[in-house]
Amino acid sequence: LSVDWYDINLRDAITQVQPSDLVNLCVDAPSITNGYCAAVTRASGTGRVTGYQIQPENVAAFRTAGADLNIAYRLRTLRTGTFDLRLVGGYLHRLEIVSLPGAAPIDNVDQFGSPRWNFVFSPTWSVGAITLAYNLRYFDNTRVVARVATDNDPLYAPNGQIRYRPLWQHDIQVALRTGQAFQFFGGITNLTDQKPDPGNSINSPISAIGRSLYVGVRLRDR
């Protein structure tokens, strides 16, 4: 069993500055002797802007904090085989990005791809030549619409279109070993046939493929 709390604060992170932001950073600096102004090309005499040199700059900031959980337990029995239980989970407490100096932090917690809660539970039972494996993947409901949009306009979208449903993906696999060289296996992915949210996405919170079955064989070189 392990539980880890992390808190990461990254300053001067790399980001690609847009031309309008580049000009603003140049103007807001205490003097014109800086890398932002040097990236702006001006016509001699008139001083009009004629071009920009856009490149990655160390101007962003990144802050994240949360917890990781890892549980592994194995039970060997004389008659009923071996039980292997594993649980890996996480809690995301903070995920903030400051795109440019002086900009307001963007809170990315609860967005799709950064759920507040997630876990994978994967027990396995092996007895003789047979192995039965189950896998449950979960993360909680996440936002479709960025928080800043709904903060500025509470009626931005109907409640049913602001969030994706939670992901509950159940997978099962059975494997049979014959001798020392061959193992035959088959399984079902997305056993409950969860589908993407209607009206929100064609691929979130789960693939549009739905339930699928597969079979195969593994050959081990002795």
JSON list of C-alpha atoms in Angstrom, two decimals:
[
{"chain": "A", "resi": 1, "resn": "LEU", "atom": "CA", "xyz": [0.00, 0.00, 0.00]},
{"chain": "A", "resi": 2, "resn": "SER", "atom": "CA", "xyz": [1.36, 3.40, -0.94]},
{"chain": "A", "resi": 3, "resn": "VAL", "atom": "CA", "xyz": [-0.18, 6.87, -0.78]},
{"chain": "A", "resi": 4, "resn": "ASP", "atom": "CA", "xyz": [1.71, 9.84, -2.19]},
{"chain": "A", "resi": 5, "resn": "TRP", "atom": "CA", "xyz": [0.80, 13.51, -2.00]},
{"chain": "A", "resi": 6, "resn": "TYR", "atom": "CA", "xyz": [2.42, 15.73, -4.62]},
{"chain": "A", "resi": 7, "resn": "ASP", "atom": "CA", "xyz": [2.56, 19.51, -4.96]},
{"chain": "A", "resi": 8, "resn": "ILE", "atom": "CA", "xyz": [4.40, 20.84, -8.01]},
{"chain": "A", "resi": 9, "resn": "ASN", "atom": "CA", "xyz": [4.94, 24.51, -8.80]},
{"chain": "A", "resi": 10, "resn": "LEU", "atom": "CA", "xyz": [6.70, 25.06, -12.13]},
{"chain": "A", "resi": 11, "resn": "ARG", "atom": "CA", "xyz": [7.77, 28.59, -13.02]},
{"chain": "A", "resi": 12, "resn": "ASP", "atom": "CA", "xyz": [9.06, 29.77, -16.41]},
{"chain": "A", "resi": 13, "resn": "ALA", "atom": "CA", "xyz": [7.30, 26.93, -18.18]},
{"chain": "A", "resi": 14, "resn": "ILE", "atom": "CA", "xyz": [7.57, 26.83, -21.96]},
{"chain": "A", "resi": 15, "resn": "THR", "atom": "CA", "xyz": [4.68, 28.14, -24.05]},
{"chain": "A", "resi": 16, "resn": "GLN", "atom": "CA", "xyz": [4.25, 29.54, -27.55]},
{"chain": "A", "resi": 17, "resn": "VAL", "atom": "CA", "xyz": [3.34, 33.23, -27.37]},
{"chain": "A", "resi": 18, "resn": "GLN", "atom": "CA", "xyz": [0.87, 34.61, -29.91]},
{"chain": "A", "resi": 19, "resn": "PRO", "atom": "CA", "xyz": [1.78, 37.82, -31.84]},
{"chain": "A", "resi": 20, "resn": "SER", "atom": "CA", "xyz": [-0.72, 39.99, -29.94]},
{"chain": "A", "resi": 21, "resn": "ASP", "atom": "CA", "xyz": [0.58, 38.69, -26.60]},
{"chain": "A", "resi": 22, "resn": "LEU", "atom": "CA", "xyz": [4.15, 39.25, -27.75]},
{"chain": "A", "resi": 23, "resn": "VAL", "atom": "CA", "xyz": [3.45, 42.95, -28.44]},
{"chain": "A", "resi": 24, "resn": "ASN", "atom": "CA", "xyz": [1.70, 43.36, -25.07]},
{"chain": "A", "resi": 25, "resn": "LEU", "atom": "CA", "xyz": [4.61, 41.79, -23.21]},
{"chain": "A", "resi": 26, "resn": "CYS", "atom": "CA", "xyz": [7.01, 44.13, -25.02]},
{"chain": "A", "resi": 27, "resn": "VAL", "atom": "CA", "xyz": [4.96, 47.23, -24.15]},
{"chain": "A", "resi": 28, "resn": "ASP", "atom": "CA", "xyz": [4.42, 46.20, -20.51]},
{"chain": "A", "resi": 29, "resn": "ALA", "atom": "CA", "xyz": [8.12, 45.59, -19.84]},
{"chain": "A", "resi": 30, "resn": "PRO", "atom": "CA", "xyz": [10.05, 48.30, -17.92]},
{"chain": "A", "resi": 31, "resn": "SER", "atom": "CA", "xyz": [12.26, 48.94, -20.96]},
{"chain": "A", "resi": 32, "resn": "ILE", "atom": "CA", "xyz": [12.46, 47.90, -24.61]},
{"chain": "A", "resi": 33, "resn": "THR", "atom": "CA", "xyz": [15.62, 45.90, -23.89]},
{"chain": "A", "resi": 34, "resn": "ASN", "atom": "CA", "xyz": [13.97, 42.52, -23.56]},
{"chain": "A", "resi": 35, "resn": "GLY", "atom": "CA", "xyz": [13.41, 39.38, -25.56]},
{"chain": "A", "resi": 36, "resn": "TYR", "atom": "CA", "xyz": [9.81, 40.25, -26.43]},
{"chain": "A", "resi": 37, "resn": "CYS", "atom": "CA", "xyz": [10.63, 43.53, -28.14]},
{"chain": "A", "resi": 38, "resn": "ALA", "atom": "CA", "xyz": [13.58, 41.90, -29.90]},
{"chain": "A", "resi": 39, "resn": "ALA", "atom": "CA", "xyz": [11.16, 39.42, -31.48]},
{"chain": "A", "resi": 40, "resn": "VAL", "atom": "CA", "xyz": [9.16, 42.23, -33.11]},
{"chain": "A", "resi": 41, "resn": "THR", "atom": "CA", "xyz": [10.47, 43.47, -36.46]},
{"chain": "A", "resi": 42, "resn": "ARG", "atom": "CA", "xyz": [9.79, 47.13, -37.32]},
{"chain": "A", "resi": 43, "resn": "ALA", "atom": "CA", "xyz": [10.30, 49.20, -40.44]},
{"chain": "A", "resi": 44, "resn": "SER", "atom": "CA", "xyz": [13.13, 51.72, -40.17]},
{"chain": "A", "resi": 45, "resn": "GLY", "atom": "CA", "xyz": [11.91, 55.31, -40.08]},
{"chain": "A", "resi": 46, "resn": "THR", "atom": "CA", "xyz": [8.21, 54.65, -39.49]},
{"chain": "A", "resi": 47, "resn": "GLY", "atom": "CA", "xyz": [8.56, 52.08, -36.71]},
{"chain": "A", "resi": 48, "resn": "ARG", "atom": "CA", "xyz": [5.61, 50.10, -38.05]},
{"chain": "A", "resi": 49, "resn": "VAL", "atom": "CA", "xyz": [5.48, 46.44, -37.16]},
{"chain": "A", "resi": 50, "resn": "THR", "atom": "CA", "xyz": [6.40, 44.31, -40.17]},
{"chain": "A", "resi": 51, "resn": "GLY", "atom": "CA", "xyz": [6.80, 40.88, -38.60]},
{"chain": "A", "resi": 52, "resn": "TYR", "atom": "CA", "xyz": [7.19, 38.69, -35.54]},
{"chain": "A", "resi": 53, "resn": "GLN", "atom": "CA", "xyz": [9.57, 35.96, -34.52]},
{"chain": "A", "resi": 54, "resn": "ILE", "atom": "CA", "xyz": [7.33, 33.42, -32.85]},
{"chain": "A", "resi": 55, "resn": "GLN", "atom": "CA", "xyz": [9.09, 30.78, -30.79]},
{"chain": "A", "resi": 56, "resn": "PRO", "atom": "CA", "xyz": [8.64, 28.93, -27.48]},
{"chain": "A", "resi": 57, "resn": "GLU", "atom": "CA", "xyz": [9.25, 31.20, -24.49]},
{"chain": "A", "resi": 58, "resn": "ASN", "atom": "CA", "xyz": [9.78, 30.50, -20.78]},
{"chain": "A", "resi": 59, "resn": "VAL", "atom": "CA", "xyz": [6.92, 32.71, -19.62]},
{"chain": "A", "resi": 60, "resn": "ALA", "atom": "CA", "xyz": [4.19, 30.35, -18.33]},
{"chain": "A", "resi": 61, "resn": "ALA", "atom": "CA", "xyz": [3.54, 28.90, -14.88]},
{"chain": "A", "resi": 62, "resn": "PHE", "atom": "CA", "xyz": [2.07, 25.56, -13.87]},
{"chain": "A", "resi": 63, "resn": "ARG", "atom": "CA", "xyz": [0.80, 24.38, -10.48]},
{"chain": "A", "resi": 64, "resn": "THR", "atom": "CA", "xyz": [-0.66, 20.98, -9.65]},
{"chain": "A", "resi": 65, "resn": "ALA", "atom": "CA", "xyz": [-1.34, 19.06, -6.45]},
{"chain": "A", "resi": 66, "resn": "GLY", "atom": "CA", "xyz": [-3.09, 15.84, -5.58]},
{"chain": "A", "resi": 67, "resn": "ALA", "atom": "CA", "xyz": [-2.75, 12.30, -4.28]},
{"chain": "A", "resi": 68, "resn": "ASP", "atom": "CA", "xyz": [-1.87, 8.93, -5.81]},
{"chain": "A", "resi": 69, "resn": "LEU", "atom": "CA", "xyz": [-2.98, 5.62, -4.32]},
{"chain": "A", "resi": 70, "resn": "ASN", "atom": "CA", "xyz": [-1.55, 2.19, -5.13]},
{"chain": "A", "resi": 71, "resn": "ILE", "atom": "CA", "xyz": [-2.76, -1.02, -3.47]},
{"chain": "A", "resi": 72, "resn": "ALA", "atom": "CA", "xyz": [-1.54, -4.50, -4.42]},
{"chain": "A", "resi": 73, "resn": "TYR", "atom": "CA", "xyz": [-2.40, -7.72, -2.59]},
{"chain": "A", "resi": 74, "resn": "ARG", "atom": "CA", "xyz": [-1.72, -11.33, -3.57]},
{"chain": "A", "resi": 75, "resn": "LEU", "atom": "CA", "xyz": [-3.29, -14.36, -1.90]},
{"chain": "A", "resi": 76, "resn": "ARG", "atom": "CA", "xyz": [-2.04, -17.86, -2.72]},
{"chain": "A", "resi": 77, "resn": "THR", "atom": "CA", "xyz": [-4.20, -20.83, -1.72]},
{"chain": "A", "resi": 78, "resn": "LEU", "atom": "CA", "xyz": [-3.57, -24.57, -1.88]},
{"chain": "A", "resi": 79, "resn": "ARG", "atom": "CA", "xyz": [-6.76, -25.53, -3.75]},
{"chain": "A", "resi": 80, "resn": "THR", "atom": "CA", "xyz": [-8.43, -22.47, -5.27]},
{"chain": "A", "resi": 81, "resn": "GLY", "atom": "CA", "xyz": [-5.45, -20.85, -6.97]},
{"chain": "A", "resi": 82, "resn": "THR", "atom": "CA", "xyz": [-3.96, -17.37, -6.68]},
{"chain": "A", "resi": 83, "resn": "PHE", "atom": "CA", "xyz": [-5.87, -14.11, -6.27]},
{"chain": "A", "resi": 84, "resn": "ASP", "atom": "CA", "xyz": [-4.12, -10.92, -7.33]},
{"chain": "A", "resi": 85, "resn": "LEU", "atom": "CA", "xyz": [-5.87, -7.66, -6.39]},
{"chain": "A", "resi": 86, "resn": "ARG", "atom": "CA", "xyz": [-4.71, -4.25, -7.63]},
{"chain": "A", "resi": 87, "resn": "LEU", "atom": "CA", "xyz": [-6.13, -0.76, -7.22]},
{"chain": "A", "resi": 88, "resn": "VAL", "atom": "CA", "xyz": [-4.52, 2.37, -8.63]},
{"chain": "A", "resi": 89, "resn": "GLY", "atom": "CA", "xyz": [-6.29, 5.67, -8.07]},
{"chain": "A", "resi": 90, "resn": "GLY", "atom": "CA", "xyz": [-5.81, 9.38, -7.94]},
{"chain": "A", "resi": 91, "resn": "TYR", "atom": "CA", "xyz": [-7.29, 12.60, -6.59]},
{"chain": "A", "resi": 92, "resn": "LEU", "atom": "CA", "xyz": [-6.55, 15.87, -8.39]},
{"chain": "A", "resi": 93, "resn": "HIS", "atom": "CA", "xyz": [-6.67, 18.77, -5.98]},
{"chain": "A", "resi": 94, "resn": "ARG", "atom": "CA", "xyz": [-5.21, 21.52, -8.15]},
{"chain": "A", "resi": 95, "resn": "LEU", "atom": "CA", "xyz": [-4.28, 22.05, -11.79]},
{"chain": "A", "resi": 96, "resn": "GLU", "atom": "CA", "xyz": [-3.66, 25.68, -12.65]},
{"chain": "A", "resi": 97, "resn": "ILE", "atom": "CA", "xyz": [-1.96, 27.18, -15.69]},
{"chain": "A", "resi": 98, "resn": "VAL", "atom": "CA", "xyz": [-0.85, 30.80, -16.06]},
{"chain": "A", "resi": 99, "resn": "SER", "atom": "CA", "xyz": [-0.33, 31.26, -19.78]},
{"chain": "A", "resi": 100, "resn": "LEU", "atom": "CA", "xyz": [1.44, 34.63, -19.60]},
{"chain": "A", "resi": 101, "resn": "PRO", "atom": "CA", "xyz": [2.97, 36.84, -16.87]},
{"chain": "A", "resi": 102, "resn": "GLY", "atom": "CA", "xyz": [0.22, 38.66, -15.02]},
{"chain": "A", "resi": 103, "resn": "ALA", "atom": "CA", "xyz": [-2.59, 36.57, -16.51]},
{"chain": "A", "resi": 104, "resn": "ALA", "atom": "CA", "xyz": [-5.23, 35.05, -14.26]},
{"chain": "A", "resi": 105, "resn": "PRO", "atom": "CA", "xyz": [-4.70, 31.35, -13.46]},
{"chain": "A", "resi": 106, "resn": "ILE", "atom": "CA", "xyz": [-6.79, 28.94, -15.52]},
{"chain": "A", "resi": 107, "resn": "ASP", "atom": "CA", "xyz": [-8.29, 26.20, -13.36]},
{"chain": "A", "resi": 108, "resn": "ASN", "atom": "CA", "xyz": [-8.22, 22.93, -15.33]},
{"chain": "A", "resi": 109, "resn": "VAL", "atom": "CA", "xyz": [-9.42, 20.60, -12.56]},
{"chain": "A", "resi": 110, "resn": "ASP", "atom": "CA", "xyz": [-12.65, 18.86, -13.56]},
{"chain": "A", "resi": 111, "resn": "GLN", "atom": "CA", "xyz": [-12.03, 19.30, -17.28]},
{"chain": "A", "resi": 112, "resn": "PHE", "atom": "CA", "xyz": [-12.08, 16.25, -19.57]},
{"chain": "A", "resi": 113, "resn": "GLY", "atom": "CA", "xyz": [-8.64, 14.64, -19.35]},
{"chain": "A", "resi": 114, "resn": "SER", "atom": "CA", "xyz": [-8.12, 15.93, -15.80]},
{"chain": "A", "resi": 115, "resn": "PRO", "atom": "CA", "xyz": [-10.91, 14.47, -13.64]},
{"chain": "A", "resi": 116, "resn": "ARG", "atom": "CA", "xyz": [-10.91, 15.12, -9.92]},
{"chain": "A", "resi": 117, "resn": "TRP", "atom": "CA", "xyz": [-11.23, 11.39, -9.08]},
{"chain": "A", "resi": 118, "resn": "ASN", "atom": "CA", "xyz": [-10.10, 8.34, -11.05]},
{"chain": "A", "resi": 119, "resn": "PHE", "atom": "CA", "xyz": [-9.14, 4.73, -10.38]},
{"chain": "A", "resi": 120, "resn": "VAL", "atom": "CA", "xyz": [-8.44, 1.38, -12.04]},
{"chain": "A", "resi": 121, "resn": "PHE", "atom": "CA", "xyz": [-9.38, -1.82, -10.21]},
{"chain": "A", "resi": 122, "resn": "SER", "atom": "CA", "xyz": [-7.95, -5.02, -11.72]},
{"chain": "A", "resi": 123, "resn": "PRO", "atom": "CA", "xyz": [-8.35, -8.33, -9.84]},
{"chain": "A", "resi": 124, "resn": "THR", "atom": "CA", "xyz": [-7.02, -11.55, -11.39]},
{"chain": "A", "resi": 125, "resn": "TRP", "atom": "CA", "xyz": [-7.74, -15.17, -10.47]},
{"chain": "A", "resi": 126, "resn": "SER", "atom": "CA", "xyz": [-5.41, -17.95, -11.64]},
{"chain": "A", "resi": 127, "resn": "VAL", "atom": "CA", "xyz": [-5.99, -21.63, -11.00]},
{"chain": "A", "resi": 128, "resn": "GLY", "atom": "CA", "xyz": [-4.14, -24.31, -12.90]},
{"chain": "A", "resi": 129, "resn": "ALA", "atom": "CA", "xyz": [-4.02, -23.42, -16.59]},
{"chain": "A", "resi": 130, "resn": "ILE", "atom": "CA", "xyz": [-6.91, -20.92, -16.38]},
{"chain": "A", "resi": 131, "resn": "THR", "atom": "CA", "xyz": [-6.64, -17.18, -15.70]},
{"chain": "A", "resi": 132, "resn": "LEU", "atom": "CA", "xyz": [-9.65, -14.92, -15.28]},
{"chain": "A", "resi": 133, "resn": "ALA", "atom": "CA", "xyz": [-9.02, -11.16, -15.28]},
{"chain": "A", "resi": 134, "resn": "TYR", "atom": "CA", "xyz": [-11.37, -8.26, -14.68]},
{"chain": "A", "resi": 135, "resn": "ASN", "atom": "CA", "xyz": [-10.62, -4.56, -15.17]},
{"chain": "A", "resi": 136, "resn": "LEU", "atom": "CA", "xyz": [-12.71, -1.60, -14.04]},
{"chain": "A", "resi": 137, "resn": "ARG", "atom": "CA", "xyz": [-11.73, 1.88, -15.19]},
{"chain": "A", "resi": 138, "resn": "TYR", "atom": "CA", "xyz": [-13.48, 4.87, -13.64]},
{"chain": "A", "resi": 139, "resn": "PHE", "atom": "CA", "xyz": [-13.29, 8.63, -13.59]},
{"chain": "A", "resi": 140, "resn": "ASP", "atom": "CA", "xyz": [-15.94, 11.02, -12.36]},
{"chain": "A", "resi": 141, "resn": "ASN", "atom": "CA", "xyz": [-18.06, 13.32, -14.48]},
{"chain": "A", "resi": 142, "resn": "THR", "atom": "CA", "xyz": [-16.03, 16.11, -16.06]},
{"chain": "A", "resi": 143, "resn": "ARG", "atom": "CA", "xyz": [-16.90, 19.40, -17.68]},
{"chain": "A", "resi": 144, "resn": "VAL", "atom": "CA", "xyz": [-17.66, 19.76, -21.37]},
{"chain": "A", "resi": 145, "resn": "VAL", "atom": "CA", "xyz": [-17.67, 23.55, -21.11]},
{"chain": "A", "resi": 146, "resn": "ALA", "atom": "CA", "xyz": [-14.74, 25.45, -19.63]},
{"chain": "A", "resi": 147, "resn": "ARG", "atom": "CA", "xyz": [-15.43, 26.88, -16.18]},
{"chain": "A", "resi": 148, "resn": "VAL", "atom": "CA", "xyz": [-14.65, 30.43, -17.30]},
{"chain": "A", "resi": 149, "resn": "ALA", "atom": "CA", "xyz": [-17.48, 30.26, -19.85]},
{"chain": "A", "resi": 150, "resn": "THR", "atom": "CA", "xyz": [-20.15, 29.30, -17.31]},
{"chain": "A", "resi": 151, "resn": "ASP", "atom": "CA", "xyz": [-18.78, 31.71, -14.69]},
{"chain": "A", "resi": 152, "resn": "ASN", "atom": "CA", "xyz": [-19.26, 34.60, -17.11]},
{"chain": "A", "resi": 153, "resn": "ASP", "atom": "CA", "xyz": [-22.62, 33.32, -18.40]},
{"chain": "A", "resi": 154, "resn": "PRO", "atom": "CA", "xyz": [-24.61, 30.99, -16.10]},
{"chain": "A", "resi": 155, "resn": "LEU", "atom": "CA", "xyz": [-27.03, 30.28, -18.98]},
{"chain": "A", "resi": 156, "resn": "TYR", "atom": "CA", "xyz": [-24.24, 29.37, -21.42]},
{"chain": "A", "resi": 157, "resn": "ALA", "atom": "CA", "xyz": [-25.63, 25.84, -21.93]},
{"chain": "A", "resi": 158, "resn": "PRO", "atom": "CA", "xyz": [-28.31, 23.53, -20.47]},
{"chain": "A", "resi": 159, "resn": "ASN", "atom": "CA", "xyz": [-27.20, 21.60, -17.41]},
{"chain": "A", "resi": 160, "resn": "GLY", "atom": "CA", "xyz": [-27.25, 18.31, -19.31]},
{"chain": "A", "resi": 161, "resn": "GLN", "atom": "CA", "xyz": [-24.66, 19.62, -21.78]},
{"chain": "A", "resi": 162, "resn": "ILE", "atom": "CA", "xyz": [-22.20, 21.12, -19.29]},
{"chain": "A", "resi": 163, "resn": "ARG", "atom": "CA", "xyz": [-20.79, 17.79, -18.08]},
{"chain": "A", "resi": 164, "resn": "TYR", "atom": "CA", "xyz": [-19.89, 14.38, -19.43]},
{"chain": "A", "resi": 165, "resn": "ARG", "atom": "CA", "xyz": [-21.20, 11.41, -17.51]},
{"chain": "A", "resi": 166, "resn": "PRO", "atom": "CA", "xyz": [-18.75, 9.41, -15.36]},
{"chain": "A", "resi": 167, "resn": "LEU", "atom": "CA", "xyz": [-16.78, 6.66, -17.09]},
{"chain": "A", "resi": 168, "resn": "TRP", "atom": "CA", "xyz": [-17.48, 3.09, -15.94]},
{"chain": "A", "resi": 169, "resn": "GLN", "atom": "CA", "xyz": [-15.62, 0.70, -18.25]},
{"chain": "A", "resi": 170, "resn": "HIS", "atom": "CA", "xyz": [-15.77, -3.02, -17.40]},
{"chain": "A", "resi": 171, "resn": "ASP", "atom": "CA", "xyz": [-13.44, -5.45, -19.21]},
{"chain": "A", "resi": 172, "resn": "ILE", "atom": "CA", "xyz": [-13.18, -9.23, -18.79]},
{"chain": "A", "resi": 173, "resn": "GLN", "atom": "CA", "xyz": [-10.62, -11.69, -20.17]},
{"chain": "A", "resi": 174, "resn": "VAL", "atom": "CA", "xyz": [-10.25, -15.47, -19.88]},
{"chain": "A", "resi": 175, "resn": "ALA", "atom": "CA", "xyz": [-7.01, -17.24, -20.80]},
{"chain": "A", "resi": 176, "resn": "LEU", "atom": "CA", "xyz": [-6.23, -20.96, -21.08]},
{"chain": "A", "resi": 177, "resn": "ARG", "atom": "CA", "xyz": [-2.66, -22.25, -21.25]},
{"chain": "A", "resi": 178, "resn": "THR", "atom": "CA", "xyz": [-2.10, -25.54, -23.08]},
{"chain": "A", "resi": 179, "resn": "GLY", "atom": "CA", "xyz": [1.32, -27.00, -22.42]},
{"chain": "A", "resi": 180, "resn": "GLN", "atom": "CA", "xyz": [4.31, -24.68, -22.14]},
{"chain": "A", "resi": 181, "resn": "ALA", "atom": "CA", "xyz": [4.05, -22.89, -25.48]},
{"chain": "A", "resi": 182, "resn": "PHE", "atom": "CA", "xyz": [0.44, -21.89, -26.18]},
{"chain": "A", "resi": 183, "resn": "GLN", "atom": "CA", "xyz": [-2.08, -19.70, -24.42]},
{"chain": "A", "resi": 184, "resn": "PHE", "atom": "CA", "xyz": [-5.54, -19.10, -25.88]},
{"chain": "A", "resi": 185, "resn": "PHE", "atom": "CA", "xyz": [-7.46, -16.05, -24.69]},
{"chain": "A", "resi": 186, "resn": "GLY", "atom": "CA", "xyz": [-10.68, -14.16, -25.29]},
{"chain": "A", "resi": 187, "resn": "GLY", "atom": "CA", "xyz": [-12.45, -11.25, -23.73]},
{"chain": "A", "resi": 188, "resn": "ILE", "atom": "CA", "xyz": [-15.02, -8.50, -23.77]},
{"chain": "A", "resi": 189, "resn": "THR", "atom": "CA", "xyz": [-14.17, -4.80, -23.70]},
{"chain": "A", "resi": 190, "resn": "ASN", "atom": "CA", "xyz": [-16.78, -2.38, -22.32]},
{"chain": "A", "resi": 191, "resn": "LEU", "atom": "CA", "xyz": [-18.99, -5.19, -21.05]},
{"chain": "A", "resi": 192, "resn": "THR", "atom": "CA", "xyz": [-21.93, -2.90, -20.17]},
{"chain": "A", "resi": 193, "resn": "ASP", "atom": "CA", "xyz": [-21.78, -1.22, -23.60]},
{"chain": "A", "resi": 194, "resn": "GLN", "atom": "CA", "xyz": [-21.47, 2.33, -22.24]},
{"chain": "A", "resi": 195, "resn": "LYS", "atom": "CA", "xyz": [-21.74, 4.88, -25.05]},
{"chain": "A", "resi": 196, "resn": "PRO", "atom": "CA", "xyz": [-20.59, 8.49, -25.43]},
{"chain": "A", "resi": 197, "resn": "ASP", "atom": "CA", "xyz": [-22.87, 11.20, -24.13]},
{"chain": "A", "resi": 198, "resn": "PRO", "atom": "CA", "xyz": [-25.59, 11.96, -26.71]},
{"chain": "A", "resi": 199, "resn": "GLY", "atom": "CA", "xyz": [-25.37, 15.53, -27.92]},
{"chain": "A", "resi": 200, "resn": "ASN", "atom": "CA", "xyz": [-22.03, 16.18, -26.20]},
{"chain": "A", "resi": 201, "resn": "SER", "atom": "CA", "xyz": [-19.43, 14.05, -27.93]},
{"chain": "A", "resi": 202, "resn": "ILE", "atom": "CA", "xyz": [-18.81, 11.16, -30.30]},
{"chain": "A", "resi": 203, "resn": "ASN", "atom": "CA", "xyz": [-15.90, 9.85, -28.24]},
{"chain": "A", "resi": 204, "resn": "SER", "atom": "CA", "xyz": [-16.32, 10.94, -24.61]},
{"chain": "A", "resi": 205, "resn": "PRO", "atom": "CA", "xyz": [-16.25, 9.72, -21.92]},
{"chain": "A", "resi": 206, "resn": "ILE", "atom": "CA", "xyz": [-15.72, 6.45, -23.81]},
{"chain": "A", "resi": 207, "resn": "SER", "atom": "CA", "xyz": [-15.10, 5.27, -27.34]},
{"chain": "A", "resi": 208, "resn": "ALA", "atom": "CA", "xyz": [-18.10, 5.10, -29.66]},
{"chain": "A", "resi": 209, "resn": "ILE", "atom": "CA", "xyz": [-17.21, 1.51, -30.55]},
{"chain": "A", "resi": 210, "resn": "GLY", "atom": "CA", "xyz": [-19.17, 0.25, -27.55]},
{"chain": "A", "resi": 211, "resn": "ARG", "atom": "CA", "xyz": [-18.97, -3.38, -26.48]},
{"chain": "A", "resi": 212, "resn": "SER", "atom": "CA", "xyz": [-16.44, -5.47, -28.41]},
{"chain": "A", "resi": 213, "resn": "LEU", "atom": "CA", "xyz": [-15.23, -9.07, -28.30]},
{"chain": "A", "resi": 214, "resn": "TYR", "atom": "CA", "xyz": [-11.84, -10.50, -29.18]},
{"chain": "A", "resi": 215, "resn": "VAL", "atom": "CA", "xyz": [-9.96, -13.80, -29.24]},
{"chain": "A", "resi": 216, "resn": "GLY", "atom": "CA", "xyz": [-6.30, -14.63, -29.76]},
{"chain": "A", "resi": 217, "resn": "VAL", "atom": "CA", "xyz": [-3.41, -16.95, -29.10]},
{"chain": "A", "resi": 218, "resn": "ARG", "atom": "CA", "xyz": [0.02, -16.33, -27.60]},
{"chain": "A", "resi": 219, "resn": "LEU", "atom": "CA", "xyz": [3.03, -18.44, -28.48]},
{"chain": "A", "resi": 220, "resn": "ARG", "atom": "CA", "xyz": [5.99, -18.53, -26.11]},
{"chain": "A", "resi": 221, "resn": "ASP", "atom": "CA", "xyz": [9.38, -19.62, -27.38]},
{"chain": "A", "resi": 222, "resn": "ARG", "atom": "CA", "xyz": [10.68, -22.14, -24.87]}
]
